[in-house]
């Protein structure tokens, strides 16, 4: 199937930095959702039609096995990293956490109609790097501060769609073995620090890899189990 094809995402968009990916619930088989930082300001979200050619055609603008051309949002700020997860709340809302060039970690959510909306207050300030995870409506953000300290910030589902953030004891890891998996498949042109992985149910279970190639393009490869 199309899972093993290396695909260029957002070829007509000027983006930079690592891209975040998750499997959503839209489409017959669960489309993929990808968020990336614009090179100047704002964010882009792209979605991948994970349906097969035999499924009912619900999105004629993006054929099965292809990525959309992208939707821009969050104008006015420059971002260095953004990550996305599919929420169990909403219903079917998407959650985005994005890090500005000034070290401010922001929270956004997507809902039908209004689209992406930014929340206040911010998640945290003085942040260098982060990793977003989701469980039953709760968000966990592992962060590394500008001074090198690590901590875990949690937002429960209480009061949704508003979110309130609190620091917890312990520090979750920020990295995974995505770069090693990419190298194991003979791909060695990835820019350092841009390789990300996510799990999906495609083809019975797939590891979705994204990275920046030597020319700066976002690449996507699905590796079935």
mmCIF file of C-alpha atoms in Angstrom:
data_model
loop_
_atom_site.group_PDB
_atom_site.id
_atom_site.type_symbol
_atom_site.label_atom_id
_atom_site.label_comp_id
_atom_site.label_asym_id
_atom_site.label_seq_id
_atom_site.Cartn_x
_atom_site.Cartn_y
_atom_site.Cartn_z
ATOM 1 C CA UNK A 1 0.000 0.000 0.000
ATOM 2 C CA UNK A 2 0.931 3.682 0.045
ATOM 3 C CA UNK A 3 2.411 3.396 3.557
ATOM 4 C CA UNK A 4 5.915 2.599 2.297
ATOM 5 C CA UNK A 5 6.165 5.588 -0.054
ATOM 6 C CA UNK A 6 8.323 8.526 1.026
ATOM 7 C CA UNK A 7 6.163 11.597 0.465
ATOM 8 C CA UNK A 8 7.065 15.279 0.389
ATOM 9 C CA UNK A 9 4.622 17.263 2.554
ATOM 10 C CA UNK A 10 3.767 20.911 1.932
ATOM 11 C CA UNK A 11 5.982 21.394 -1.113
ATOM 12 C CA UNK A 12 4.414 24.814 -1.808
ATOM 13 C CA UNK A 13 4.724 26.086 1.786
ATOM 14 C CA UNK A 14 7.772 27.749 3.337
ATOM 15 C CA UNK A 15 8.101 25.840 6.612
ATOM 16 C CA UNK A 16 10.979 25.010 8.933
ATOM 17 C CA UNK A 17 11.856 22.995 12.050
ATOM 18 C CA UNK A 18 10.526 19.590 13.122
ATOM 19 C CA UNK A 19 6.957 18.617 12.271
ATOM 20 C CA UNK A 20 4.475 16.982 14.649
ATOM 21 C CA UNK A 21 2.128 14.216 13.496
ATOM 22 C CA UNK A 22 -0.816 12.262 14.907
ATOM 23 C CA UNK A 23 -3.567 9.997 13.604
ATOM 24 C CA UNK A 24 -6.956 11.685 13.656
ATOM 25 C CA UNK A 25 -10.434 10.192 13.519
ATOM 26 C CA UNK A 26 -11.583 11.792 10.266
ATOM 27 C CA UNK A 27 -12.025 9.784 7.092
ATOM 28 C CA UNK A 28 -12.970 6.118 6.914
ATOM 29 C CA UNK A 29 -9.615 4.859 8.238
ATOM 30 C CA UNK A 30 -8.355 7.799 10.310
ATOM 31 C CA UNK A 31 -6.467 10.533 8.473
ATOM 32 C CA UNK A 32 -3.052 11.727 9.618
ATOM 33 C CA UNK A 33 -2.677 15.297 10.883
ATOM 34 C CA UNK A 34 0.647 17.149 10.689
ATOM 35 C CA UNK A 35 1.580 20.568 12.065
ATOM 36 C CA UNK A 36 4.656 22.588 11.079
ATOM 37 C CA UNK A 37 6.043 26.067 11.711
ATOM 38 C CA UNK A 38 5.968 28.686 8.975
ATOM 39 C CA UNK A 39 9.430 30.071 8.218
ATOM 40 C CA UNK A 40 8.257 33.638 8.876
ATOM 41 C CA UNK A 41 5.237 33.526 11.214
ATOM 42 C CA UNK A 42 2.354 31.282 12.117
ATOM 43 C CA UNK A 43 1.704 27.558 11.771
ATOM 44 C CA UNK A 44 0.536 25.154 9.071
ATOM 45 C CA UNK A 45 -1.583 22.049 9.463
ATOM 46 C CA UNK A 46 -1.635 19.380 6.735
ATOM 47 C CA UNK A 47 -3.729 16.221 6.598
ATOM 48 C CA UNK A 48 -3.122 12.886 4.869
ATOM 49 C CA UNK A 49 -5.972 10.902 3.321
ATOM 50 C CA UNK A 50 -5.390 7.437 4.803
ATOM 51 C CA UNK A 51 -8.377 5.862 3.045
ATOM 52 C CA UNK A 52 -7.935 3.285 0.299
ATOM 53 C CA UNK A 53 -9.169 3.619 -3.259
ATOM 54 C CA UNK A 54 -12.025 1.209 -2.413
ATOM 55 C CA UNK A 55 -13.394 3.399 0.406
ATOM 56 C CA UNK A 56 -16.182 5.945 -0.199
ATOM 57 C CA UNK A 57 -14.666 9.145 -1.565
ATOM 58 C CA UNK A 58 -15.448 11.796 1.063
ATOM 59 C CA UNK A 59 -12.662 14.294 0.243
ATOM 60 C CA UNK A 60 -12.288 14.707 -3.533
ATOM 61 C CA UNK A 61 -9.707 17.503 -3.107
ATOM 62 C CA UNK A 62 -7.164 15.083 -1.547
ATOM 63 C CA UNK A 63 -7.019 11.575 -3.076
ATOM 64 C CA UNK A 64 -6.142 8.496 -0.999
ATOM 65 C CA UNK A 65 -2.440 8.294 -0.176
ATOM 66 C CA UNK A 66 -1.852 12.062 -0.596
ATOM 67 C CA UNK A 67 -1.306 15.073 1.664
ATOM 68 C CA UNK A 68 -3.366 18.264 1.569
ATOM 69 C CA UNK A 69 -1.863 21.602 0.518
ATOM 70 C CA UNK A 70 -2.159 22.940 4.072
ATOM 71 C CA UNK A 71 -4.133 25.363 6.224
ATOM 72 C CA UNK A 72 -2.381 28.342 7.837
ATOM 73 C CA UNK A 73 -3.171 29.773 11.280
ATOM 74 C CA UNK A 74 -1.531 31.542 14.275
ATOM 75 C CA UNK A 75 -0.344 34.610 12.377
ATOM 76 C CA UNK A 76 1.646 37.196 14.289
ATOM 77 C CA UNK A 77 4.198 34.989 16.070
ATOM 78 C CA UNK A 78 7.217 33.035 14.887
ATOM 79 C CA UNK A 79 7.392 29.435 16.091
ATOM 80 C CA UNK A 80 10.258 26.974 16.382
ATOM 81 C CA UNK A 81 8.328 23.771 17.150
ATOM 82 C CA UNK A 82 4.729 22.534 17.140
ATOM 83 C CA UNK A 83 3.116 19.210 18.031
ATOM 84 C CA UNK A 84 -0.417 17.882 17.544
ATOM 85 C CA UNK A 85 -2.602 15.179 19.107
ATOM 86 C CA UNK A 86 -6.135 13.920 18.491
ATOM 87 C CA UNK A 87 -8.343 14.649 21.498
ATOM 88 C CA UNK A 88 -11.015 12.351 22.893
ATOM 89 C CA UNK A 89 -12.955 15.489 23.840
ATOM 90 C CA UNK A 90 -14.931 17.946 21.798
ATOM 91 C CA UNK A 91 -15.993 15.654 20.207
ATOM 92 C CA UNK A 92 -13.050 14.940 17.924
ATOM 93 C CA UNK A 93 -11.130 18.135 18.594
ATOM 94 C CA UNK A 94 -7.420 18.447 17.803
ATOM 95 C CA UNK A 95 -4.891 19.820 20.295
ATOM 96 C CA UNK A 96 -1.745 21.737 19.303
ATOM 97 C CA UNK A 97 1.048 22.952 21.559
ATOM 98 C CA UNK A 98 3.518 25.323 19.903
ATOM 99 C CA UNK A 99 6.766 26.953 21.066
ATOM 100 C CA UNK A 100 7.468 30.544 20.024
ATOM 101 C CA UNK A 101 10.936 31.838 19.165
ATOM 102 C CA UNK A 102 10.806 33.695 22.491
ATOM 103 C CA UNK A 103 10.424 30.489 24.520
ATOM 104 C CA UNK A 104 6.684 30.756 25.202
ATOM 105 C CA UNK A 105 4.700 27.509 25.027
ATOM 106 C CA UNK A 106 1.163 28.092 23.720
ATOM 107 C CA UNK A 107 -1.937 25.877 23.625
ATOM 108 C CA UNK A 108 -4.307 25.768 20.643
ATOM 109 C CA UNK A 109 -7.324 23.592 19.840
ATOM 110 C CA UNK A 110 -9.309 22.922 16.662
ATOM 111 C CA UNK A 111 -13.073 22.465 16.587
ATOM 112 C CA UNK A 112 -15.524 22.377 13.666
ATOM 113 C CA UNK A 113 -16.641 25.852 12.661
ATOM 114 C CA UNK A 114 -14.219 28.208 14.457
ATOM 115 C CA UNK A 115 -11.153 26.186 13.456
ATOM 116 C CA UNK A 116 -8.003 26.750 15.515
ATOM 117 C CA UNK A 117 -8.297 28.912 18.635
ATOM 118 C CA UNK A 118 -5.495 29.919 21.003
ATOM 119 C CA UNK A 119 -6.033 29.543 24.722
ATOM 120 C CA UNK A 120 -4.936 31.774 27.565
ATOM 121 C CA UNK A 121 -3.003 31.427 29.783
ATOM 122 C CA UNK A 122 0.126 30.031 28.164
ATOM 123 C CA UNK A 123 1.411 26.564 29.065
ATOM 124 C CA UNK A 124 4.830 27.801 30.229
ATOM 125 C CA UNK A 125 7.545 30.401 29.586
ATOM 126 C CA UNK A 126 11.313 30.129 29.279
ATOM 127 C CA UNK A 127 11.129 26.811 27.385
ATOM 128 C CA UNK A 128 13.746 25.361 25.018
ATOM 129 C CA UNK A 129 12.128 22.048 24.004
ATOM 130 C CA UNK A 130 9.015 19.983 24.735
ATOM 131 C CA UNK A 131 7.115 16.803 23.969
ATOM 132 C CA UNK A 132 3.305 16.538 23.957
ATOM 133 C CA UNK A 133 1.283 13.425 24.828
ATOM 134 C CA UNK A 134 -2.456 12.820 25.318
ATOM 135 C CA UNK A 135 -4.393 10.327 27.427
ATOM 136 C CA UNK A 136 -8.190 10.291 27.883
ATOM 137 C CA UNK A 137 -8.521 14.047 27.425
ATOM 138 C CA UNK A 138 -5.549 14.895 29.651
ATOM 139 C CA UNK A 139 -2.508 16.556 28.120
ATOM 140 C CA UNK A 140 1.030 16.025 29.394
ATOM 141 C CA UNK A 141 3.878 18.234 28.231
ATOM 142 C CA UNK A 142 7.443 17.252 29.083
ATOM 143 C CA UNK A 143 9.553 20.419 28.916
ATOM 144 C CA UNK A 144 13.175 21.481 29.028
ATOM 145 C CA UNK A 145 13.708 25.031 30.250
ATOM 146 C CA UNK A 146 16.307 27.453 28.921
ATOM 147 C CA UNK A 147 18.528 26.654 31.923
ATOM 148 C CA UNK A 148 18.437 22.918 31.115
ATOM 149 C CA UNK A 149 15.990 21.827 33.816
ATOM 150 C CA UNK A 150 13.301 19.306 32.943
ATOM 151 C CA UNK A 151 9.780 18.981 34.280
ATOM 152 C CA UNK A 152 6.310 17.697 33.444
ATOM 153 C CA UNK A 153 3.307 19.996 32.980
ATOM 154 C CA UNK A 154 -0.179 18.476 33.060
ATOM 155 C CA UNK A 155 -3.629 19.712 32.047
ATOM 156 C CA UNK A 156 -6.639 17.591 33.126
ATOM 157 C CA UNK A 157 -9.858 17.446 31.135
ATOM 158 C CA UNK A 158 -11.789 19.369 33.804
ATOM 159 C CA UNK A 159 -13.271 22.594 32.413
ATOM 160 C CA UNK A 160 -12.647 21.721 28.763
ATOM 161 C CA UNK A 161 -12.316 23.452 26.303
ATOM 162 C CA UNK A 162 -10.467 25.743 28.716
ATOM 163 C CA UNK A 163 -7.250 24.280 30.060
ATOM 164 C CA UNK A 164 -5.332 24.846 33.267
ATOM 165 C CA UNK A 165 -1.708 23.801 33.609
ATOM 166 C CA UNK A 166 0.228 22.614 36.651
ATOM 167 C CA UNK A 167 3.743 21.297 37.177
ATOM 168 C CA UNK A 168 4.176 17.738 38.466
ATOM 169 C CA UNK A 169 7.046 15.902 40.065
ATOM 170 C CA UNK A 170 9.310 13.961 37.738
ATOM 171 C CA UNK A 171 10.468 14.587 34.197
ATOM 172 C CA UNK A 172 9.358 12.590 31.175
ATOM 173 C CA UNK A 173 11.803 11.943 28.295
ATOM 174 C CA UNK A 174 11.692 14.338 25.363
ATOM 175 C CA UNK A 175 13.209 12.028 22.743
ATOM 176 C CA UNK A 176 12.381 8.707 21.091
ATOM 177 C CA UNK A 177 14.299 6.373 18.755
ATOM 178 C CA UNK A 178 12.820 7.805 15.557
ATOM 179 C CA UNK A 179 16.229 8.787 14.170
ATOM 180 C CA UNK A 180 17.561 5.260 14.707
ATOM 181 C CA UNK A 181 14.556 3.736 12.954
ATOM 182 C CA UNK A 182 15.016 6.068 10.009
ATOM 183 C CA UNK A 183 18.711 5.166 9.697
ATOM 184 C CA UNK A 184 17.841 1.465 9.919
ATOM 185 C CA UNK A 185 15.766 1.908 6.757
ATOM 186 C CA UNK A 186 18.707 3.432 4.886
ATOM 187 C CA UNK A 187 17.592 7.076 5.093
ATOM 188 C CA UNK A 188 20.545 9.214 6.131
ATOM 189 C CA UNK A 189 19.787 12.682 4.776
ATOM 190 C CA UNK A 190 17.593 13.772 7.709
ATOM 191 C CA UNK A 191 18.486 17.066 9.310
ATOM 192 C CA UNK A 192 19.498 16.555 12.966
ATOM 193 C CA UNK A 193 16.741 17.213 15.467
ATOM 194 C CA UNK A 194 13.893 16.982 12.944
ATOM 195 C CA UNK A 195 13.035 13.258 13.044
ATOM 196 C CA UNK A 196 9.740 12.431 14.770
ATOM 197 C CA UNK A 197 7.632 9.284 15.081
ATOM 198 C CA UNK A 198 3.979 8.514 15.849
ATOM 199 C CA UNK A 199 1.858 5.383 15.851
ATOM 200 C CA UNK A 200 -1.216 4.825 13.669
ATOM 201 C CA UNK A 201 -3.607 1.965 12.929
ATOM 202 C CA UNK A 202 -2.910 2.029 9.191
ATOM 203 C CA UNK A 203 -2.199 -1.361 7.595
ATOM 204 C CA UNK A 204 -2.853 -3.042 10.939
ATOM 205 C CA UNK A 205 -0.305 -0.872 12.756
ATOM 206 C CA UNK A 206 2.222 1.591 11.346
ATOM 207 C CA UNK A 207 5.044 3.769 12.633
ATOM 208 C CA UNK A 208 4.714 7.164 10.969
ATOM 209 C CA UNK A 209 8.075 8.933 10.544
ATOM 210 C CA UNK A 210 8.550 12.594 9.609
ATOM 211 C CA UNK A 211 11.790 14.490 9.058
ATOM 212 C CA UNK A 212 13.457 17.327 7.148
ATOM 213 C CA UNK A 213 15.552 16.214 4.197
ATOM 214 C CA UNK A 214 18.822 17.840 3.111
ATOM 215 C CA UNK A 215 16.891 20.442 1.092
ATOM 216 C CA UNK A 216 14.632 21.347 4.023
ATOM 217 C CA UNK A 217 11.487 19.581 2.795
ATOM 218 C CA UNK A 218 9.193 17.696 5.170
ATOM 219 C CA UNK A 219 9.265 13.983 4.392
ATOM 220 C CA UNK A 220 6.830 11.308 5.578
ATOM 221 C CA UNK A 221 7.280 7.545 5.599
ATOM 222 C CA UNK A 222 4.890 4.946 7.054
ATOM 223 C CA UNK A 223 6.506 1.670 8.166
ATOM 224 C CA UNK A 224 3.943 -1.113 8.801
ATOM 225 C CA UNK A 225 4.614 -3.567 11.621
#
